[in-house]
Coordinates of C-alpha atoms and ligand atoms in Angstrom, one line a residue:
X223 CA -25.4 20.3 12.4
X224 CA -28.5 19.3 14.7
X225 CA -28.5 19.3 18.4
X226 CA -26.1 16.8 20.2
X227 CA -28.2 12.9 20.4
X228 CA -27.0 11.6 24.0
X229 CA -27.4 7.7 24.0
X230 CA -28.0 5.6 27.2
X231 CA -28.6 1.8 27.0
X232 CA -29.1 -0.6 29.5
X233 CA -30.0 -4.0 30.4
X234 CA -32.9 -5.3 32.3
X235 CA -32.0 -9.2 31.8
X236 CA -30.3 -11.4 29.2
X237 CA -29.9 -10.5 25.6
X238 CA -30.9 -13.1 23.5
X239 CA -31.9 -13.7 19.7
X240 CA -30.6 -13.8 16.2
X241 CA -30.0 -10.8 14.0
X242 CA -27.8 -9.5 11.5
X243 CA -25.8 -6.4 11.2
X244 CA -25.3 -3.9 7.9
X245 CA -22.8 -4.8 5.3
X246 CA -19.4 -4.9 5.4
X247 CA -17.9 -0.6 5.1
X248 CA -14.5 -2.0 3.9
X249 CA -15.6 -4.0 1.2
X250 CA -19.1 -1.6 0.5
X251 CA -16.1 1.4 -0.4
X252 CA -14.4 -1.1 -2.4
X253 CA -17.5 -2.1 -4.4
X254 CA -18.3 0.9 -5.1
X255 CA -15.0 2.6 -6.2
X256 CA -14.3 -0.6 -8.5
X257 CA -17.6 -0.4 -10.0
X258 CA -17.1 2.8 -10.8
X259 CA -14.1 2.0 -12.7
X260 CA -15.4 -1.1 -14.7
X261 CA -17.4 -0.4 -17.6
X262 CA -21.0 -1.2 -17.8
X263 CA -23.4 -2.5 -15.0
X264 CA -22.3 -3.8 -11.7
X265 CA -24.5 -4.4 -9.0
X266 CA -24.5 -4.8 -5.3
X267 CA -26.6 -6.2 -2.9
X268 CA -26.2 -5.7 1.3
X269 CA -23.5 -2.6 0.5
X270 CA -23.7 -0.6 3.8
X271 CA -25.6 2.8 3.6
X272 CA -24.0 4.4 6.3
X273 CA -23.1 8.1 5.9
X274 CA -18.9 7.3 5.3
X275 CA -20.0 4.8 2.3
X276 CA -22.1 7.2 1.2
X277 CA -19.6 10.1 1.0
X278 CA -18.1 7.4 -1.6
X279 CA -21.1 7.4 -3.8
X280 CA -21.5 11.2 -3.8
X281 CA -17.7 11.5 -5.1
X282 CA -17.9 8.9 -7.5
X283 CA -20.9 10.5 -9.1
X284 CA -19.5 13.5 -8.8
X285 CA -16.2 12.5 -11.4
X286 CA -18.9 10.9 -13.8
X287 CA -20.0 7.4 -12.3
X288 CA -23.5 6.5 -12.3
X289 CA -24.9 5.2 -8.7
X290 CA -28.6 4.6 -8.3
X291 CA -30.0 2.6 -5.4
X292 CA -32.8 0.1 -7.1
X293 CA -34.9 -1.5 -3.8
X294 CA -32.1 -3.4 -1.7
X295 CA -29.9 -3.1 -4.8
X296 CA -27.4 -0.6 -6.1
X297 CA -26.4 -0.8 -9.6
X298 CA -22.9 1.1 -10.3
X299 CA -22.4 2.3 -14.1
X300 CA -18.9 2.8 -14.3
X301 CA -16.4 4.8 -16.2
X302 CA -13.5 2.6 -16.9
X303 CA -10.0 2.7 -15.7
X304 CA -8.5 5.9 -17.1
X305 CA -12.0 8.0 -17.2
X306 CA -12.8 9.6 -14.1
X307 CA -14.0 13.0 -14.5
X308 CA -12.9 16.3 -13.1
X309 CA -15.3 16.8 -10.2
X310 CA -16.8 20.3 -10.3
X311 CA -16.9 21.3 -6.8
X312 CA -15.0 19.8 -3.1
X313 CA -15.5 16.4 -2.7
X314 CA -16.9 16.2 0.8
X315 CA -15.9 13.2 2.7
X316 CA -17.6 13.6 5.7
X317 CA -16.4 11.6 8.4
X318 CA -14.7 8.9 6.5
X319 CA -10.5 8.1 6.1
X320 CA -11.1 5.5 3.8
X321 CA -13.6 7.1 1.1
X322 CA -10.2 9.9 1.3
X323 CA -7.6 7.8 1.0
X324 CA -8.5 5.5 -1.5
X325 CA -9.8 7.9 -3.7
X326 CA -6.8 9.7 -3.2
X327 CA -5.4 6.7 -5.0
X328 CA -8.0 6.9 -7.8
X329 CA -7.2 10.3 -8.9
X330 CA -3.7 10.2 -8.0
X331 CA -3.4 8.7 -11.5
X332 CA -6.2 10.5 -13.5
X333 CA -5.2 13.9 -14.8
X334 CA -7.7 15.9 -12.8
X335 CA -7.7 18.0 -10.0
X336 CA -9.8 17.6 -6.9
X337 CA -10.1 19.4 -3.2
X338 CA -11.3 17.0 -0.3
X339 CA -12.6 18.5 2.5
X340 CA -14.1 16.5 5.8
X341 CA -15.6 17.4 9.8
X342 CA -13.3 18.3 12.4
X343 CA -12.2 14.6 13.2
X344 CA -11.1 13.8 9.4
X345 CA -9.8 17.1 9.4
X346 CA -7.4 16.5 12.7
X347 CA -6.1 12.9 10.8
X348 CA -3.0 12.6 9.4
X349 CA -3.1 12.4 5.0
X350 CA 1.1 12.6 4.3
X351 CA 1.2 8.6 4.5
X352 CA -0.9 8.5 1.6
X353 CA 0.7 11.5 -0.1
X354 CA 4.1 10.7 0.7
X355 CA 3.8 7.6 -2.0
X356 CA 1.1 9.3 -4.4
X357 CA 3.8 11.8 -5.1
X358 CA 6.4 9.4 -5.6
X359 CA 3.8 8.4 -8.3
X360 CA 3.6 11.8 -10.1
X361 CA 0.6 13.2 -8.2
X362 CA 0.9 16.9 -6.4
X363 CA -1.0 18.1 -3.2
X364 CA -1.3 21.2 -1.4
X365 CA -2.8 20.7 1.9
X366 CA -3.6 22.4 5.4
X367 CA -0.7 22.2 7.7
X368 CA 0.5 18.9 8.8
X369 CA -0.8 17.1 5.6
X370 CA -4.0 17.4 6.4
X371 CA -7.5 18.2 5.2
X372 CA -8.5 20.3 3.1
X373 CA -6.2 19.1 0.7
X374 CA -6.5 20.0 -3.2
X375 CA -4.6 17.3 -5.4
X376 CA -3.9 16.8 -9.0
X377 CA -3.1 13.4 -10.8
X378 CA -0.4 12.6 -13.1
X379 CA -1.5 10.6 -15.9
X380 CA 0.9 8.9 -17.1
X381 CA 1.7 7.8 -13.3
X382 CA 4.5 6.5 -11.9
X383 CA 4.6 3.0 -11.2
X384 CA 6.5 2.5 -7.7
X385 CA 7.6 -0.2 -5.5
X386 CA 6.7 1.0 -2.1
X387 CA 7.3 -0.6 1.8
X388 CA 4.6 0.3 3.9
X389 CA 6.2 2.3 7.1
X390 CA 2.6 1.6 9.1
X391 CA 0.3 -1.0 8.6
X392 CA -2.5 0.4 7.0
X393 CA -5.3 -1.2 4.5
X394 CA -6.1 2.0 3.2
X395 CA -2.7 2.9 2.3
X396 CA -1.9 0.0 0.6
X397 CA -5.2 0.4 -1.4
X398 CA -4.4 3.9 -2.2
X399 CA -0.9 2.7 -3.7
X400 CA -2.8 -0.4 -5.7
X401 CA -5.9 1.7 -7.0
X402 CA -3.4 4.2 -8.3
X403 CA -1.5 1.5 -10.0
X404 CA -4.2 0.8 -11.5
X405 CA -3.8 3.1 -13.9
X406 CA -0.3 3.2 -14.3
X407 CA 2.0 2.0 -16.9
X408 CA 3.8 -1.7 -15.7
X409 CA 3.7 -2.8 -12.5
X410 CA 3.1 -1.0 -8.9
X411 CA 3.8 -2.7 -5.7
X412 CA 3.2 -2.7 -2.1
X413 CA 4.9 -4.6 0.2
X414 CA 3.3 -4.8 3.8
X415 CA 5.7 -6.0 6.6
X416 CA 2.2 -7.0 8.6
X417 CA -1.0 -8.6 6.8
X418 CA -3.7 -5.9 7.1
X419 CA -7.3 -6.5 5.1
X420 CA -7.1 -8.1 2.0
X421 CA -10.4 -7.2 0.6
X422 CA -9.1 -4.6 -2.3
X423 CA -6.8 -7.6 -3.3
X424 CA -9.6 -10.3 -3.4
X425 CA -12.0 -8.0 -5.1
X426 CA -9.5 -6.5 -7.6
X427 CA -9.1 -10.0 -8.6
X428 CA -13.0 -10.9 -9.2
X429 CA -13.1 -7.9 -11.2
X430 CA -10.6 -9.3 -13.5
X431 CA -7.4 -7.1 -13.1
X432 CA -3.9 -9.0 -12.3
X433 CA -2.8 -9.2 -8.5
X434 CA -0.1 -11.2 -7.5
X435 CA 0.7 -11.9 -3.9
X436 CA 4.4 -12.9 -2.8
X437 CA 5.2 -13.4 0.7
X438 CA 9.2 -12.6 1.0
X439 CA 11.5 -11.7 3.5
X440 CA 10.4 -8.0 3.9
X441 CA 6.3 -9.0 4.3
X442 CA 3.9 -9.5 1.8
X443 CA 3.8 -7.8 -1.6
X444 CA 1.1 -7.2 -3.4
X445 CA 1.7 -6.4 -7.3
X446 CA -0.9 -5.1 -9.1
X447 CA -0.5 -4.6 -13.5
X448 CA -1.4 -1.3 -14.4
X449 CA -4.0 0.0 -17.1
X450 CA -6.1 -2.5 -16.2
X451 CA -9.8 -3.5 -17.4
X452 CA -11.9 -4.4 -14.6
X453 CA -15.2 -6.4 -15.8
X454 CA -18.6 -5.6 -13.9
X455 CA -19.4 -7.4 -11.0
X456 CA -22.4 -8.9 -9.5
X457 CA -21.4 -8.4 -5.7
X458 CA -23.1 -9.4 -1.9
X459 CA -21.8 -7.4 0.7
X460 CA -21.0 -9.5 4.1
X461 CA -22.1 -8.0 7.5
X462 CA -19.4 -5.8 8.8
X463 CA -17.3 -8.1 11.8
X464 CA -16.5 -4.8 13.2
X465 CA -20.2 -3.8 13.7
X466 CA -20.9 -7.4 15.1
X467 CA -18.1 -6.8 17.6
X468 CA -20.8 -4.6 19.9
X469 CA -23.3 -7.2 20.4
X470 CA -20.8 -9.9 20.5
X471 CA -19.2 -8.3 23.6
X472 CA -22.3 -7.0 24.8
X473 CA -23.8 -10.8 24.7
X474 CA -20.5 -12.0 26.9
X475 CA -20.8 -9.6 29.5
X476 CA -25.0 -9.3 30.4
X477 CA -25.1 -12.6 32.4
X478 CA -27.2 -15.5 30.9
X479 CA -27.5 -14.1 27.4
X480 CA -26.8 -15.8 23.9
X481 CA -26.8 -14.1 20.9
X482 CA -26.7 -14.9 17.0
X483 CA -25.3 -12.6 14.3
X484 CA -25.9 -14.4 10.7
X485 CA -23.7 -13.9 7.9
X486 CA -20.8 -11.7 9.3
X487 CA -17.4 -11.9 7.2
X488 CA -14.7 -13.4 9.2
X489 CA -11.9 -13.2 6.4
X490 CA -8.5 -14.4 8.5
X491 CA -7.2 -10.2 8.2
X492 CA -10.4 -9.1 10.1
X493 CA -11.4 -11.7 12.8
X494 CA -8.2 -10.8 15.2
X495 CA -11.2 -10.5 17.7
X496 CA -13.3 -13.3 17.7
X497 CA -9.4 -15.4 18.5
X498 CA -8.6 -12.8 21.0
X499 CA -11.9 -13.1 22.6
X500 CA -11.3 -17.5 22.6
X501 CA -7.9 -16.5 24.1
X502 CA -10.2 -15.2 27.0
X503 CA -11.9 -17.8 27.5
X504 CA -15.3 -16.8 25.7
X505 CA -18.1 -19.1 24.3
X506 CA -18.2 -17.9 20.6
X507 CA -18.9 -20.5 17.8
X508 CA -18.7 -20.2 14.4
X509 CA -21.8 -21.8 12.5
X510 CA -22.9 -22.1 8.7
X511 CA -18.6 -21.2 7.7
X512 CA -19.4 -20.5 3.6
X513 CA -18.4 -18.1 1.6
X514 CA -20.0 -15.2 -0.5
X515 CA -18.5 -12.7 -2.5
X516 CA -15.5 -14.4 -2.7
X517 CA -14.9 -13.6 1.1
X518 CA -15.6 -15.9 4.1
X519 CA -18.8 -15.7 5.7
X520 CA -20.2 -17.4 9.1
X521 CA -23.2 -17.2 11.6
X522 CA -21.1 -15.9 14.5
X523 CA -23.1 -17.1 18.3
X524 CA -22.0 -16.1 21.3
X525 CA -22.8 -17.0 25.5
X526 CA -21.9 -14.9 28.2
X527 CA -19.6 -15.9 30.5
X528 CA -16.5 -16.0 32.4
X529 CA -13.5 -14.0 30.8
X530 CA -9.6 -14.0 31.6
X531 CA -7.2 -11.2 31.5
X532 CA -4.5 -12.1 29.1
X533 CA -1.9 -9.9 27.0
X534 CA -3.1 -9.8 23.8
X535 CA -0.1 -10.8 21.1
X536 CA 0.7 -7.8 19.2
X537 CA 1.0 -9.5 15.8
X538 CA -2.7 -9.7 16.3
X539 CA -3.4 -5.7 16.3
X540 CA -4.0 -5.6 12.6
X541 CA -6.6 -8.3 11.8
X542 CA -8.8 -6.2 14.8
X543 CA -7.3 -2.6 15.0
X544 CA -11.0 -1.2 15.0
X545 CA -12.5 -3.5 17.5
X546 CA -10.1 -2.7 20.1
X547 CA -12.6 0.0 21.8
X548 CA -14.9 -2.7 22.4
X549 CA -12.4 -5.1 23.5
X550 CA -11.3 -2.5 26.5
X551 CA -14.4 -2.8 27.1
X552 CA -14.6 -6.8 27.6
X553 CA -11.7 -6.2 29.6
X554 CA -13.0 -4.3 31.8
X555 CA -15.1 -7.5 32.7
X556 CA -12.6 -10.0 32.8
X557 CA -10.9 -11.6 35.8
X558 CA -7.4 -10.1 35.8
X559 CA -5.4 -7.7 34.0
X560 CA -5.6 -7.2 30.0
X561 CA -2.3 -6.1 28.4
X562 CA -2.7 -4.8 24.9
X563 CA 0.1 -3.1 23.0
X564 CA 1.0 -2.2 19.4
X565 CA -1.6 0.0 19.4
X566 CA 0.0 3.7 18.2
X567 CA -2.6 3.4 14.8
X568 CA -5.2 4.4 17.5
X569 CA -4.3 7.3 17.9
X570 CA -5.1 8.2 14.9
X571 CA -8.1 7.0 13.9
X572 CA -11.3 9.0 14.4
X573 CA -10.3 9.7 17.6
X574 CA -7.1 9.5 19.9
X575 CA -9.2 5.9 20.9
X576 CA -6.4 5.4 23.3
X577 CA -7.1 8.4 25.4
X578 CA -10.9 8.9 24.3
X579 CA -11.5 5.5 26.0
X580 CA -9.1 5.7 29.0
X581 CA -10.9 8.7 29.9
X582 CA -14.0 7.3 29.5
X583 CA -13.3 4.1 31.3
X584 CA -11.6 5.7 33.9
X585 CA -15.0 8.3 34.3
X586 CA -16.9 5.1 34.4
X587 CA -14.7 3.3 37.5
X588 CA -12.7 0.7 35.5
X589 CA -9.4 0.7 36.8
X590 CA -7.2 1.9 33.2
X591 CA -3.3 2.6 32.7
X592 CA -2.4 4.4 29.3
X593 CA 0.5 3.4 27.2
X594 CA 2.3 5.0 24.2
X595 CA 1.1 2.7 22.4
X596 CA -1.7 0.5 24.4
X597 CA -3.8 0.5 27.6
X598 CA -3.8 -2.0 30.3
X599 CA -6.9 -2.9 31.7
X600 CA -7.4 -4.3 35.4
X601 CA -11.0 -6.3 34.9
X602 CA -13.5 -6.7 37.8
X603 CA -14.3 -10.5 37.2
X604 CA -17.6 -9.4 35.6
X605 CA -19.4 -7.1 38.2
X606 CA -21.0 -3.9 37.8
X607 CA -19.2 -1.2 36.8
X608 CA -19.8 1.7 38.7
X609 CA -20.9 3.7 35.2
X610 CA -22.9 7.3 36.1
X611 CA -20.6 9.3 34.0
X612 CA -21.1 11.0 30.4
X613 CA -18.5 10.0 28.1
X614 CA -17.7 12.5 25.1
X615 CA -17.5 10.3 21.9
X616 CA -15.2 13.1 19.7
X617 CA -17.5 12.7 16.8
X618 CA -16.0 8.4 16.8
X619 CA -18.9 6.1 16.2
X620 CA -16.7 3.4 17.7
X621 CA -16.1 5.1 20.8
X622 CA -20.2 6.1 21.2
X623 CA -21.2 2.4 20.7
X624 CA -18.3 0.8 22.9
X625 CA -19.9 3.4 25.7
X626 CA -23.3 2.2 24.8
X627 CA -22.5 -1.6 25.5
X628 CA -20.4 -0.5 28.7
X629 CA -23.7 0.8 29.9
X630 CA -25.7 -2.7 29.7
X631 CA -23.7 -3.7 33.0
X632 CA -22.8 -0.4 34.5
X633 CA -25.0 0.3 38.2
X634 CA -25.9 4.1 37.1
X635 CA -26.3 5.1 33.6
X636 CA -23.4 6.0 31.3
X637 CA -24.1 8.3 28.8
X638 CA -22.6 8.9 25.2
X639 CA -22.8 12.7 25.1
X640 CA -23.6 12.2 21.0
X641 CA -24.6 9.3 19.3
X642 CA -24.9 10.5 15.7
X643 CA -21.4 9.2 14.3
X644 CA -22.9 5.9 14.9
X645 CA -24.7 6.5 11.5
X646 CA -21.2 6.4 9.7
X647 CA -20.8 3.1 9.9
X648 CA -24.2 1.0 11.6
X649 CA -27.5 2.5 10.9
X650 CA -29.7 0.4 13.2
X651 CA -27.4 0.1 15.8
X652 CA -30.0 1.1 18.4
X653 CA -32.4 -1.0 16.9
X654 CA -30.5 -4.0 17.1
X655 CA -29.5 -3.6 20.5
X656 CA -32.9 -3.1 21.7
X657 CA -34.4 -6.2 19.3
X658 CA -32.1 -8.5 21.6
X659 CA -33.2 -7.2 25.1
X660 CA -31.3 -4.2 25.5
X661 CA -33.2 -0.9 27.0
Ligands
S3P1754 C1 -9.8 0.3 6.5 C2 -8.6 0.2 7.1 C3 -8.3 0.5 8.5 C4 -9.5 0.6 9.3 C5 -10.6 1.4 8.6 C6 -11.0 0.8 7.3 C7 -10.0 0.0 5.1 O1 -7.6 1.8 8.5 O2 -9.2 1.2 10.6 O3 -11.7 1.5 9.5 O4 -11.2 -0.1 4.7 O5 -9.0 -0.1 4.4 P1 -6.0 1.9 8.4 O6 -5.6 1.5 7.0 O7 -5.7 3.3 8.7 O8 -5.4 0.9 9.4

């Protein structure tokens, strides 16, 4: 790799204007991987082309898909459920759990073999929860110690079809367990005792395969019939909420600014921030509510101001789990103390983002305590945080651009030692920042 790309921003005045951020990465990976399994020409407009979407492309091609980029438009010729092809060397995943975990799922019930390999962070993240139910379905993995990457699998086809609780709440696991039903005999279930994003669910129904949803006693489960035939799609990616969580926050805590971001999904498993943020006492509105894509869509505006400490309701974690760096962050603003727990997933995501981010807000002078499973932040009523430090963002695009906004009202520079993960998930990110104000 290059040389390390530090990244500084600040704020001279307001930030103000309307912009949009890049597509959705959650439903861009799902567009692609269910493209690639429907026969004949689907096509996508606003997919995110960050580098973990991407790493999705380059393994579909590589076990026979066809992915060309036309203009603003990808067109996906896919291979049908069943026909995914032995790739001939690793699959390289990059940076990115999902493009693993759900193509875990894919092959898990194709009868090929295939070795994932990924950089250090992906490498340090822990694979057995999707294992653990992929064997149960017939597939068999040898893998570095721990479960983890690199990890050589090979499908069962037949599979297994399985009835399986989910022991954490995960998306991807869940899609893992449903994309390898897929191509299983009868019926494979996942039951989830908390709602995490729906988007597999609501896009495996536009492409035409059976989902049934049941909400019971033990959570929600998902059924999905198994040697399906998905029909091409003609898709339209929404803006990513969890991009548009940077600038949101960044808007409520530069005094005097208002800021627009058009067309960002706000489907109910996703927009955890934008009610945690009202619970605070922010000024965000919701304009233009439609939907596209079969998933909700609004123009999302937000006015800095005045927010409370409060303890954020655990039940909330899931429908936000990736916005929580940025939210210590508007914390750290607030009047009062912010309690958040039910947070052990993020630990585990591309960085310990518990302890990445109490470091780092500690170096900066916000006043942090570190839970098992949470942080509490003491807020400063929405002064200037003392700042002057350089924060190590451990290869975690989230952590590098919650830094970044920290910055915009810090009284010395802070400093993200390397801003390149940033591009695995919000190419432009600089860009935008500086188009509303930002230095
Ligand atoms: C994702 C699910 C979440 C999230 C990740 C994307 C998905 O991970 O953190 O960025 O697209 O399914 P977990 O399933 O590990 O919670």
């Amino acid at each position: 790799m290059d040389a390390h790309q530090p990244l500084s921003l600040r704020a001279e005045g307001p930030l103000s204007g309307t912009v949009t951020v890049p597509g959705d990465k959650s439903i861009s990976h799902r567009a692609l991987m269910f493209g690639a399994l429907a026969v004949a020409e689907t096509v996508v407009d606003g997919l995110l082309e960050g580098e973990d979407v991407l790493s999705t492309a380059a393994a579909l091609r590589a076990m026979g898909a066809e992915i060309v980029k036309e203009g603003g438009r990808w067109r996906i010729w896919g291979v049908g459920v069943g026909g995914l092809l032995q790739p001939a060397t690793a699959l390289d995943m990059g940076n990115s759990g999902t493009s693993t975990r759900l193509l875990m799922g894919l092959i898990a019930s194709h009868p090929i073999t295939a070795t994932f390999i990924g950089d250090a962070s992906l490498s340090a993240r822990p694979m057995a929860r999707v294992t653990v139910p992929l064997g149960l379905m017939g597939a068999s993995f040898a893998s570095a110690p721990g479960g983890r990457l690199p990890l050589t699998m090979t499908g069962r086809c037949p599979a297994v079809p399985l009835r399986y609780v989910l022991p954490v709440a995960s998306a991807q696991v869940k899609s893992a367990v449903l994309l390898a039903g897929l191509n299983a005999p009868g019926r494979t279930t996942v039951v989830e005792p908390e709602a995490t994003r729906d988007h597999s669910e609501r896009m495996l129904r536009a492409f035409g395969a059976e989902v049934r949803v049941d909400d019971g006693p033990e959570g929600r489960a998902i059924t999905v019939t198994g040697e399906a035939e998905l029909r091409p799609q003609a898709i339209v990616v929404p803006g990513d909420i969890s991009s548009a969580a940077f600038p949101i926050v960044a808007a409520l805590i530069v005094p005097g600014s208002r800021v627009t971001i058009g067309g960002v999904g706000v489907n109910p498993t996703r927009d955890g921030l934008l009610r945690v943020l009202a619970m605070m006492g922010a000024d965000v509105t919701l304009g233009q509510q439609r939907e596209v894509g079969g998933e909700p869509v609004a123009d999302i505006t937000v006015a800095a101001g005045t927010l409370t400490g409060i303890e954020v309701p655990p039940e909330i974690a899931a429908s936000m789990i990736d916005e929580f760096p940025v939210l210590f962050v508007a914390a750290a603003f607030a009047q009062g103390t912010t309690v958040m727990r039910g947070l052990a997933e993020l630990r585990v995501k591309e960085s310990d983002r518990i302890a990445v981010m109490a470091a780092g807000l500690t170096a900066c002078g916000v006043r942090v305590e570190e839970l098992p499973d949470g942080l509490i932040v003491h807020g400063n009523g929405g002064d200037l945080v003392a700042g002057g430090a350089t924060v190590a963002a451990r290869l975690d695009h989230r952590i590098a651009m919650s830094f970044a906004v920290l910055g915009l009202r810090a009284a010395a520079a802070v400093t993200v030692d390397d801003a390149r993960p940033v591009a695995t998930s919000f190419p432009g990110f600089v860009a935008l920042m500086t188009a509303l104000g930002a230095v």
